[in-house]
Coordinates of C-alpha atoms in Angstrom, one line a residue:
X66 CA 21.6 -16.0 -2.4
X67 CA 18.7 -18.3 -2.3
X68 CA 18.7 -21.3 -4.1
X69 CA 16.0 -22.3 -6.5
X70 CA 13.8 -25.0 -6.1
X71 CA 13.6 -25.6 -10.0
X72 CA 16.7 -27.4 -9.9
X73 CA 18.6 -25.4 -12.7
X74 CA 21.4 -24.1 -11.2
X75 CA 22.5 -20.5 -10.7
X76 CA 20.0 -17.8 -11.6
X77 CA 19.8 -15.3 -14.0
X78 CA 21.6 -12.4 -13.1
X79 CA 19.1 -10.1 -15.6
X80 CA 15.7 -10.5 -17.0
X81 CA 13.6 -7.8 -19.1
X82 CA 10.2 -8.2 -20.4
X83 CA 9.3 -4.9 -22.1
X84 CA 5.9 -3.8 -24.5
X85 CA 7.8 -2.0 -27.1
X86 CA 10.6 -2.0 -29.7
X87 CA 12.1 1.4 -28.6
X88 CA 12.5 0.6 -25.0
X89 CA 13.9 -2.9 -26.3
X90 CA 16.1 -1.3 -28.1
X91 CA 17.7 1.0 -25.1
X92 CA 17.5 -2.3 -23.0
X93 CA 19.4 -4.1 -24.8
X94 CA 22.2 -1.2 -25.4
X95 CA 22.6 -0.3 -21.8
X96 CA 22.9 -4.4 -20.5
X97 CA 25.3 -4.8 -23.1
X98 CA 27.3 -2.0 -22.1
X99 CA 27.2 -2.9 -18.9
X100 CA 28.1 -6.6 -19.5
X101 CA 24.7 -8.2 -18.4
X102 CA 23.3 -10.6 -20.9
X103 CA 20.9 -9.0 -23.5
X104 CA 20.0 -12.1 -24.2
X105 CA 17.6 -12.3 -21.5
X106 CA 15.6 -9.1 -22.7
X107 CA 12.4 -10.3 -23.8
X108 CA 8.9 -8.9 -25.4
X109 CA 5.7 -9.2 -23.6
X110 CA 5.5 -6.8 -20.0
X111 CA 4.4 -7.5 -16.9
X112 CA 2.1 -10.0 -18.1
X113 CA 4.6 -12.3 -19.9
X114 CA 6.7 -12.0 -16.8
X115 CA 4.2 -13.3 -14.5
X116 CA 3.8 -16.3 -17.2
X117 CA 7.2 -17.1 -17.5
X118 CA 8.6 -17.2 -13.9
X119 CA 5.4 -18.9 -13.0
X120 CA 7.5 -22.1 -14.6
X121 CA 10.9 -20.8 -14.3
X122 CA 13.2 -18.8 -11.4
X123 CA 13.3 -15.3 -11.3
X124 CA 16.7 -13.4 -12.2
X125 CA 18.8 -11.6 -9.9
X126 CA 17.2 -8.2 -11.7
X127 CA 14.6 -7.9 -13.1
X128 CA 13.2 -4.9 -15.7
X129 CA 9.4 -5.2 -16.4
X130 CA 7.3 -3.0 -18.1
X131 CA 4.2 -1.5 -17.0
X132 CA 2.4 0.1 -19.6
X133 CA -0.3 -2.5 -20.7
X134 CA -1.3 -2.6 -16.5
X135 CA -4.5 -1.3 -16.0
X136 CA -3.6 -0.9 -12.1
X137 CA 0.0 -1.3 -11.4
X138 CA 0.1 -1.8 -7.9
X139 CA -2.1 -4.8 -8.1
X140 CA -0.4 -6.2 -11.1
X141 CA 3.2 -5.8 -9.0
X142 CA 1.4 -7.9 -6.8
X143 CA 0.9 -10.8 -8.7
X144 CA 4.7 -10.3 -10.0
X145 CA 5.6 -10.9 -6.3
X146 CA 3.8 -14.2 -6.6
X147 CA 6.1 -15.6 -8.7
X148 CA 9.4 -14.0 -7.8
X149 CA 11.7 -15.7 -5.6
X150 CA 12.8 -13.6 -2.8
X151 CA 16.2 -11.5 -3.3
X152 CA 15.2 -10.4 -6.9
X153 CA 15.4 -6.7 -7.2
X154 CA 13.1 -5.5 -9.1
X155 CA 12.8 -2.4 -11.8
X156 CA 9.7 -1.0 -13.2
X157 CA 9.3 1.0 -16.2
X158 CA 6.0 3.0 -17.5
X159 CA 4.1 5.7 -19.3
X160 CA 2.5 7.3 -16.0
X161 CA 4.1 10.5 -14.4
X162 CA 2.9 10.3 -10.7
X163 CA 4.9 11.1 -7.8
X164 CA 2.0 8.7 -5.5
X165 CA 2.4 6.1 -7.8
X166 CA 6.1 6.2 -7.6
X167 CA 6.2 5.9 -4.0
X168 CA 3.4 3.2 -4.1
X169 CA 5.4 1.5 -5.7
X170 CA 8.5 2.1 -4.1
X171 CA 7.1 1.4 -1.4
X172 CA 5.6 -2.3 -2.2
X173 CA 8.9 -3.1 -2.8
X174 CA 10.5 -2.4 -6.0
X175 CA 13.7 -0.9 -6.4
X176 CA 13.0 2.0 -9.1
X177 CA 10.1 3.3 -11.3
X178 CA 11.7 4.5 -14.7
X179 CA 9.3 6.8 -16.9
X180 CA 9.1 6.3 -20.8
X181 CA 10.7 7.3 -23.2
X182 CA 13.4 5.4 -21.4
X183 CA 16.7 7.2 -21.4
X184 CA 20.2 4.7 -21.6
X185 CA 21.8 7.5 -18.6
X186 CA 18.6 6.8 -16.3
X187 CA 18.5 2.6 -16.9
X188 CA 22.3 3.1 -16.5
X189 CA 22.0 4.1 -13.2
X190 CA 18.9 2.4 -12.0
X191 CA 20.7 -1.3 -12.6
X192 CA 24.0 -0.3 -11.5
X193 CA 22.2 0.8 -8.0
X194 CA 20.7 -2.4 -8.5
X195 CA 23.7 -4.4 -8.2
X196 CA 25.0 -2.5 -5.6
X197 CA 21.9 -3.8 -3.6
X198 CA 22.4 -7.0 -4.6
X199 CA 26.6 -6.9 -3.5
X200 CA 25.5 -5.0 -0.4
X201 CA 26.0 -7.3 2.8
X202 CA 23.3 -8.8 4.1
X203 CA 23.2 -8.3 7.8
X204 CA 23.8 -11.9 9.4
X205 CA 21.8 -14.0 11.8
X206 CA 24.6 -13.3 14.5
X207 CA 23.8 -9.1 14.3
X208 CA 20.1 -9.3 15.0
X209 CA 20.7 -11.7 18.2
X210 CA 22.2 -8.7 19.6
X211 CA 18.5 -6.6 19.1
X212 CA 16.9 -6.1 22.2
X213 CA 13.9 -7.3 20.3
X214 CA 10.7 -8.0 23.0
X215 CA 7.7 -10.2 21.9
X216 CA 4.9 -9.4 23.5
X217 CA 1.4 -11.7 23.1
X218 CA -1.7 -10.1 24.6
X219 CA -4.6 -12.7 25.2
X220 CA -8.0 -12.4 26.9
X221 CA -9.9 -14.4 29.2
X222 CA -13.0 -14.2 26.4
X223 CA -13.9 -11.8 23.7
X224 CA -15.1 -8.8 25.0
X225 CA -12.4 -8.1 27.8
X226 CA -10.4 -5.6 25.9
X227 CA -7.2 -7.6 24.6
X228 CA -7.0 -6.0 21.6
X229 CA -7.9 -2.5 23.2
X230 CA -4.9 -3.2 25.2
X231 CA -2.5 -4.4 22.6
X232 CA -3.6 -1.4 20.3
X233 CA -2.5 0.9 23.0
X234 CA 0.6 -1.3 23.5
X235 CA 1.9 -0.6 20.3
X236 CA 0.8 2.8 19.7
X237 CA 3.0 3.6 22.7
X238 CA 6.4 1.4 22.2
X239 CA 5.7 3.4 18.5
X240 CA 4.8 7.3 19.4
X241 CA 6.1 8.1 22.5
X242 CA 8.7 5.1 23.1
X243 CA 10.0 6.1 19.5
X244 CA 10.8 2.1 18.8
X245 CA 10.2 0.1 15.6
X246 CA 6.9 -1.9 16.5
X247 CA 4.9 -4.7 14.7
X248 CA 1.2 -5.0 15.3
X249 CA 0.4 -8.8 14.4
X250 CA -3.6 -9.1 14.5
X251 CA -4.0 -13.3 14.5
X252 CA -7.8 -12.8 14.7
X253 CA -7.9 -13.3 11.3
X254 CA -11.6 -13.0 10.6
X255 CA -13.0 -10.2 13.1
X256 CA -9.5 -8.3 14.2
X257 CA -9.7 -5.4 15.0
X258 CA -6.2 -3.9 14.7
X259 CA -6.7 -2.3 11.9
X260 CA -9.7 -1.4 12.7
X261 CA -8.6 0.9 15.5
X262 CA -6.6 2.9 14.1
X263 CA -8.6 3.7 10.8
X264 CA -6.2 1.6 8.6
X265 CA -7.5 -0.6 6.0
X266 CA -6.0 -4.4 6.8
X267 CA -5.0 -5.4 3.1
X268 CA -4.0 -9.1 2.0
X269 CA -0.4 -9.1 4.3
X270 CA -1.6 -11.8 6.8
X271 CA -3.8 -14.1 4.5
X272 CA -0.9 -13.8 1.8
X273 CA 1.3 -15.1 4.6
X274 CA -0.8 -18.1 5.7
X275 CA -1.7 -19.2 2.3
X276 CA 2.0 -18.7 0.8
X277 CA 4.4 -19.0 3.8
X278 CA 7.6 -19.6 2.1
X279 CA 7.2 -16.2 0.4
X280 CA 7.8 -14.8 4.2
X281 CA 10.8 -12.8 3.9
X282 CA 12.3 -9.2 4.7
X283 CA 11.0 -8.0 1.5
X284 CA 7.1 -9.4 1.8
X285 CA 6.9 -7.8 5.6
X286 CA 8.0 -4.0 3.7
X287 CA 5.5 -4.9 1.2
X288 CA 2.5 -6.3 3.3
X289 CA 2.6 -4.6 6.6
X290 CA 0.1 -1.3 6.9
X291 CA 2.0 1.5 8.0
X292 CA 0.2 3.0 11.0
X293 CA 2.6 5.8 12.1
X294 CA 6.6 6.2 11.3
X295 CA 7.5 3.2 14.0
X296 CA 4.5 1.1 13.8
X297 CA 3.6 -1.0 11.0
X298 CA 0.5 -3.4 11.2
X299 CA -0.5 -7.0 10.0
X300 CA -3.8 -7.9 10.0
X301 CA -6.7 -9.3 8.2
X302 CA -10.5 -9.6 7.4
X303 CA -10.7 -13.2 5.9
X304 CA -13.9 -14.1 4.2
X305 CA -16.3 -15.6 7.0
X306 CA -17.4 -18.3 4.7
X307 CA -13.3 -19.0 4.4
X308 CA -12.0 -21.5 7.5
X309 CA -8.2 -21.0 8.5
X310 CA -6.1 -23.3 6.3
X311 CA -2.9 -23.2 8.2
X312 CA -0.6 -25.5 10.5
X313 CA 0.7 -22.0 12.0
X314 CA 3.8 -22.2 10.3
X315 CA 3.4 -18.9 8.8
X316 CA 2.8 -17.3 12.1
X317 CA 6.3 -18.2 13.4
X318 CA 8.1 -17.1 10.6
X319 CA 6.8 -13.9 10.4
X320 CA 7.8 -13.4 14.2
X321 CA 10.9 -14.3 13.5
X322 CA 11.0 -11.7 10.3
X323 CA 9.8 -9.3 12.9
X324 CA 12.7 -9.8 15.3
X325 CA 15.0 -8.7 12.4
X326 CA 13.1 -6.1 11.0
X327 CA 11.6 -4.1 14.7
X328 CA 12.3 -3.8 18.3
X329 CA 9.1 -4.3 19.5
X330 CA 6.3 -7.1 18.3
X331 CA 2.8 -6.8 19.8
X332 CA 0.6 -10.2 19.1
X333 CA -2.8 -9.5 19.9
X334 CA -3.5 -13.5 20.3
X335 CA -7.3 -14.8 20.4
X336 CA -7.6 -17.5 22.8
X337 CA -9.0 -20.0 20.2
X338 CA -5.4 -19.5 18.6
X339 CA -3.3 -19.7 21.7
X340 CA -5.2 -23.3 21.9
X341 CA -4.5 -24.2 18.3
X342 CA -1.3 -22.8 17.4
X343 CA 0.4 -22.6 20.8
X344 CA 3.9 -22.4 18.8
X345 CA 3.1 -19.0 18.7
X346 CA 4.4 -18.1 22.4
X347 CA 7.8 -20.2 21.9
X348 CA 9.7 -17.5 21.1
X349 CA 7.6 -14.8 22.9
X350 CA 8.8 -12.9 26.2
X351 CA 5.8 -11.4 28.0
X352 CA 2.4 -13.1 28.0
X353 CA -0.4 -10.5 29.3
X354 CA -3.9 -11.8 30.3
X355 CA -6.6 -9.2 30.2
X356 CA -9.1 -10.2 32.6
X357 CA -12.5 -8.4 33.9
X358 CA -13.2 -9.3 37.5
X359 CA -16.0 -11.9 36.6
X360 CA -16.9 -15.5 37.7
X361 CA -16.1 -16.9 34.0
X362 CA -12.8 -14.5 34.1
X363 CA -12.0 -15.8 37.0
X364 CA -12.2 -19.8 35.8
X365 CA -10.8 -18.7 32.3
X366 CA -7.8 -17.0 34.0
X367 CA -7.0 -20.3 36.2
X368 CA -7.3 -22.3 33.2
X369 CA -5.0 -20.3 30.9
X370 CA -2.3 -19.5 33.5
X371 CA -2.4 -23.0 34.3
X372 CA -1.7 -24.1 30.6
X373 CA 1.4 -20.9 30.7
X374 CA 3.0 -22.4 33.6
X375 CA 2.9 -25.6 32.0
X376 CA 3.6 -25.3 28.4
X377 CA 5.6 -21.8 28.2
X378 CA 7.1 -21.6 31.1
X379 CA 10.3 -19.4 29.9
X380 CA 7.4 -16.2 30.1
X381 CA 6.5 -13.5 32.5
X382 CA 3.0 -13.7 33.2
X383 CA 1.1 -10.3 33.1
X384 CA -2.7 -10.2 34.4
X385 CA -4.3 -7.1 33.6
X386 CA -8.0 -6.5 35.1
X387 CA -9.8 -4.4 32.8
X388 CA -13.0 -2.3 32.9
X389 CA -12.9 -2.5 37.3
X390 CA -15.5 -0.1 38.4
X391 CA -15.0 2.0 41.9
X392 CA -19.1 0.3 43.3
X393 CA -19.5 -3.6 43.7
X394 CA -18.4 -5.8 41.4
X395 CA -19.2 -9.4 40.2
X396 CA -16.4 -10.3 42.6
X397 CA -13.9 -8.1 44.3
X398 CA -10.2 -8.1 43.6
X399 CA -9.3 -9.6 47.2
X400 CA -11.4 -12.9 45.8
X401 CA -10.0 -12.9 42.3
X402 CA -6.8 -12.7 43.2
X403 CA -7.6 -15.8 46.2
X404 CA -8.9 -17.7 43.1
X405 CA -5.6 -17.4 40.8
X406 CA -3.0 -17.5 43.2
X407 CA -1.7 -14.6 42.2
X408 CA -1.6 -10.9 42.5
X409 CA -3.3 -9.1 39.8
X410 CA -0.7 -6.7 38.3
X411 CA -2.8 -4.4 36.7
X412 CA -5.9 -2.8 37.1
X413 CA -7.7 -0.3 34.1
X414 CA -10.4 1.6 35.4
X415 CA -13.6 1.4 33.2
X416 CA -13.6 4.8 31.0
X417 CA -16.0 4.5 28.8
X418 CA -16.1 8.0 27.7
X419 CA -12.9 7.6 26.2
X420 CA -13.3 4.6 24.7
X421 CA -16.0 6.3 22.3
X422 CA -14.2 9.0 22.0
X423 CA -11.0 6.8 20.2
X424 CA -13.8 4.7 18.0
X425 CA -15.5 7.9 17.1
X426 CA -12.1 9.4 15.9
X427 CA -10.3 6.4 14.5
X428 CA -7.5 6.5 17.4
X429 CA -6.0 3.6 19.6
X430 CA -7.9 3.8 23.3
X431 CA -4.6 5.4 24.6
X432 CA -4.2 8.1 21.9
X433 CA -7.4 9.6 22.6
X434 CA -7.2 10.8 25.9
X435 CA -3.5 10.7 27.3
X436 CA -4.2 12.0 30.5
X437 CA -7.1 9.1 31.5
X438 CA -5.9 7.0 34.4
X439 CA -6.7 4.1 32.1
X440 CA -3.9 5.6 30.1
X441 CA -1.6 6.2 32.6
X442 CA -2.1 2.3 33.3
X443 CA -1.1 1.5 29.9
X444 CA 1.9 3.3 30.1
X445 CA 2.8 1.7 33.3
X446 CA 2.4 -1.7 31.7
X447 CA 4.3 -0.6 28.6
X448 CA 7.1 0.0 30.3
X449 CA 7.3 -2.9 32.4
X450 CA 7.1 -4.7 29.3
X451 CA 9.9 -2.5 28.1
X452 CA 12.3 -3.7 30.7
X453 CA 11.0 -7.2 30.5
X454 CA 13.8 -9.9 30.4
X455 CA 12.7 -12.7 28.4
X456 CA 14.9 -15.1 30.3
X457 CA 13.7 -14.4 33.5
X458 CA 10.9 -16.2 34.3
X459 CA 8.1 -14.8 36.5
X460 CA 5.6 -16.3 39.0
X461 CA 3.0 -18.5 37.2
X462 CA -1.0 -18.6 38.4
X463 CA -1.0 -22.1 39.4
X464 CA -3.5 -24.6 38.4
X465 CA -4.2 -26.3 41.8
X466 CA -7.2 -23.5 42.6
X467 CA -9.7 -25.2 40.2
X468 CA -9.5 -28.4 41.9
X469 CA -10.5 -26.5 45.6
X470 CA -14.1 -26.3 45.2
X471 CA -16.7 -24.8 43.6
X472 CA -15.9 -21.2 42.0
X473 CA -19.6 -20.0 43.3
X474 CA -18.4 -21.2 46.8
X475 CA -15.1 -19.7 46.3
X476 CA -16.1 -16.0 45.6
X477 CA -19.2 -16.4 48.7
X478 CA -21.2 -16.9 45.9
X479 CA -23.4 -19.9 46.5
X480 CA -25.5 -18.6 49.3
X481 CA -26.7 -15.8 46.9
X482 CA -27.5 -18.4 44.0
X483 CA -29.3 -20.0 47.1
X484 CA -31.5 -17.2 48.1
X485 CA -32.0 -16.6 44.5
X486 CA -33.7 -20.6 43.8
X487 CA -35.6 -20.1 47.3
X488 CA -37.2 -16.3 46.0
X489 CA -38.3 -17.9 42.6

């Protein structure tokens, strides 16, 4: 049970704020049956609810009414502003709607009664109720033993196809891998998560950054977009004109929700956020840097492996090179890999056929044409991420190669940048 920052001792164990004398009336008859306090039934709905938990803690149960709401499912929301988390919470209303009942259901409350309400029907809606509440809660100990795998997916620069890649990712752990997955999106002005797969982002991830201590089991069910059966997305599209108020204490907490809650977490992790809220990879297994075989890739690569190898050391390294064409490059794999120190692990063929195709149909890169050899790559990655053991730590790209000269002179570039002053 969570204690109450109010200072006034145990909670409630039952609340009710309802619009009308007749469903007062049942209220109170069933609770006192029952032996809850009918004391605690009150006139108003939703809207005295929100007003009085605003200033007080929430009961154990709560029954609100939802008649005088002109949209429910927003209204619930504003509820879940003010209620502490652990309160189960029962709606009643005039509005027969199957959708509406599982919208709501689904945003988190326990049971949608329709009016007139019967005594039999509130009967069994709070004795289910307290059986949720008596349930055991499963302990810290249990989810240790979850072969949960954090994966953060971050690019050299924008345009390299990160968040293609972690799209793809967590379509696959999802549909073909069959495994709980969280999408988290932490470009919170221009992600594309969402995006992708034709989902509207909601409020989820700017709720949780402006209101982090609502972070619980209950707010991830309530704010995470459901994408397919096993893959559930957080995401945003913050107002530009809005900066990002946070110290990043929100983002570890919900990746620690996530471990509970899913076996797989994908964090598709701009690298203006890896630099700001580098807290973010502390509890994280595989780090993947998508890469295209470029000069600025290159020096961007040597930079941020450098910083991995420094300050999260406990994770395997992944470097992806992405969009590689079969004719001359910028600079060829032998060079790149020279540069970093390291072998490249992956390579994606440029496809850009499909990668229309997807944004045409609203699909991840990887759903809309299984049989590409991009896709094939992406598999091949998935499943090395799969069998990734987050203690074991992997072969850093060292930082000594920026110190050896110029980059230009590295990839036998200068001579060409030469000719090129000497032509003009």
């Amino acid at each position: 049970m969570n204690q109450m920052s109010s200072g006034m001792g145990e909670r409630d164990s039952f609340a009710a704020f309802v619009s009308d004398e007749a469903t007062m009336e049942v209220v109170r008859t069933t609770v006192s049956n029952l032996n809850m306090p009918h004391e605690k039934c009150n006139m108003g709905g939703l809207r005295n609810a929100v007003q009085t938990l605003s200033v007080s803690a929430s009961p154990q149960i709560l029954l609100v009414d939802l008649s005088e709401c002109g949209d429910p499912l927003s209204d619930i929301n504003a509820l879940a502003e003010v209620c502490e988390p652990g309160t189960v919470v029962i709606a009643v209303g005039q509005i027969n709607d199957v959708r509406l009942y599982r919208d709501l259901t689904a945003s988190g409350l326990q049971d949608y009664l329709l009016k007139p309400l019967s005594e039999e029907a509130l009967r069994d809606s709070l004795l289910q109720a307290q059986s949720v509440l008596s349930a055991p809660r499963q302990s810290a100990d249990a989810s240790v033993t979850r072969n949960h795998i954090i994966s953060a997916i971050v690019g050299t620069r924008g345009g390299v196809g990160a968040s293609t890649i972690a799209t793809s990712l967590a379509w696959l752990f999802s549909a073909e891998h069959k495994l709980p997955t969280a999408l988290l999106d932490l470009d919170v002005h221009f992600g594309t998560g969402a995006l992708t797969m034709d989902l509207e982002p909601g409020r989820g991830l700017s709720d949780a950054i402006e209101n982090p201590s609502r972070i619980d089991g209950l707010f991830i069910e309530r704010a995470m977009v459901r994408a397919n059966d096993n893959l559930s997305v957080l995401s945003s599209e913050a107002p530009i004109h809005s900066p990002l108020m946070t110290d990043g204490s929100a983002f570890v907490q919900l990746e620690e929700e996530f471990r509970q809650a899913f076996d797989m977490t994908v964090v598709d992790l701009p690298r203006n956020m890896l630099i700001n809220f580098p807290h973010v990879l502390a509890d994280a297994d595989v780090f993947v840097l998508a890469t295209e075989l470029t000069l600025s890739g290159a020096r961007d690569a040597i930079r941020i492996l450098s910083w991995v190898a420094t300050n999260a050391s406990h994770m395997k390294p992944i470097v992806v090179a992405n969009r590689v064409t079969s004719g001359a490059g910028e600079i060829s794999k032998a060079d790149f890999e020279a540069s970093i120190e390291r072998k490249i692990d992956f390579i994606m063929p440029m496809d850009v056929k499909t990668a229309t195709q997807a944004a045409k149909v609203g699909q991840v890169f990887v759903e809309a044409n299984r049989a590409s050899k991009a896709s094939a790559v992406l598999r091949d990655l998935a499943r090395t991420i799969m069998a990734a053991n987050g203690d074991e730590k992997a072969p850093a790209g060292g930082g000594g190669a920026s110190n050896s000269g110029s980059l230009m002179e590295k990839f036998g570039l200068g001579g060409m940048k030469a000719k090129t002053k000497q032509k003009a």
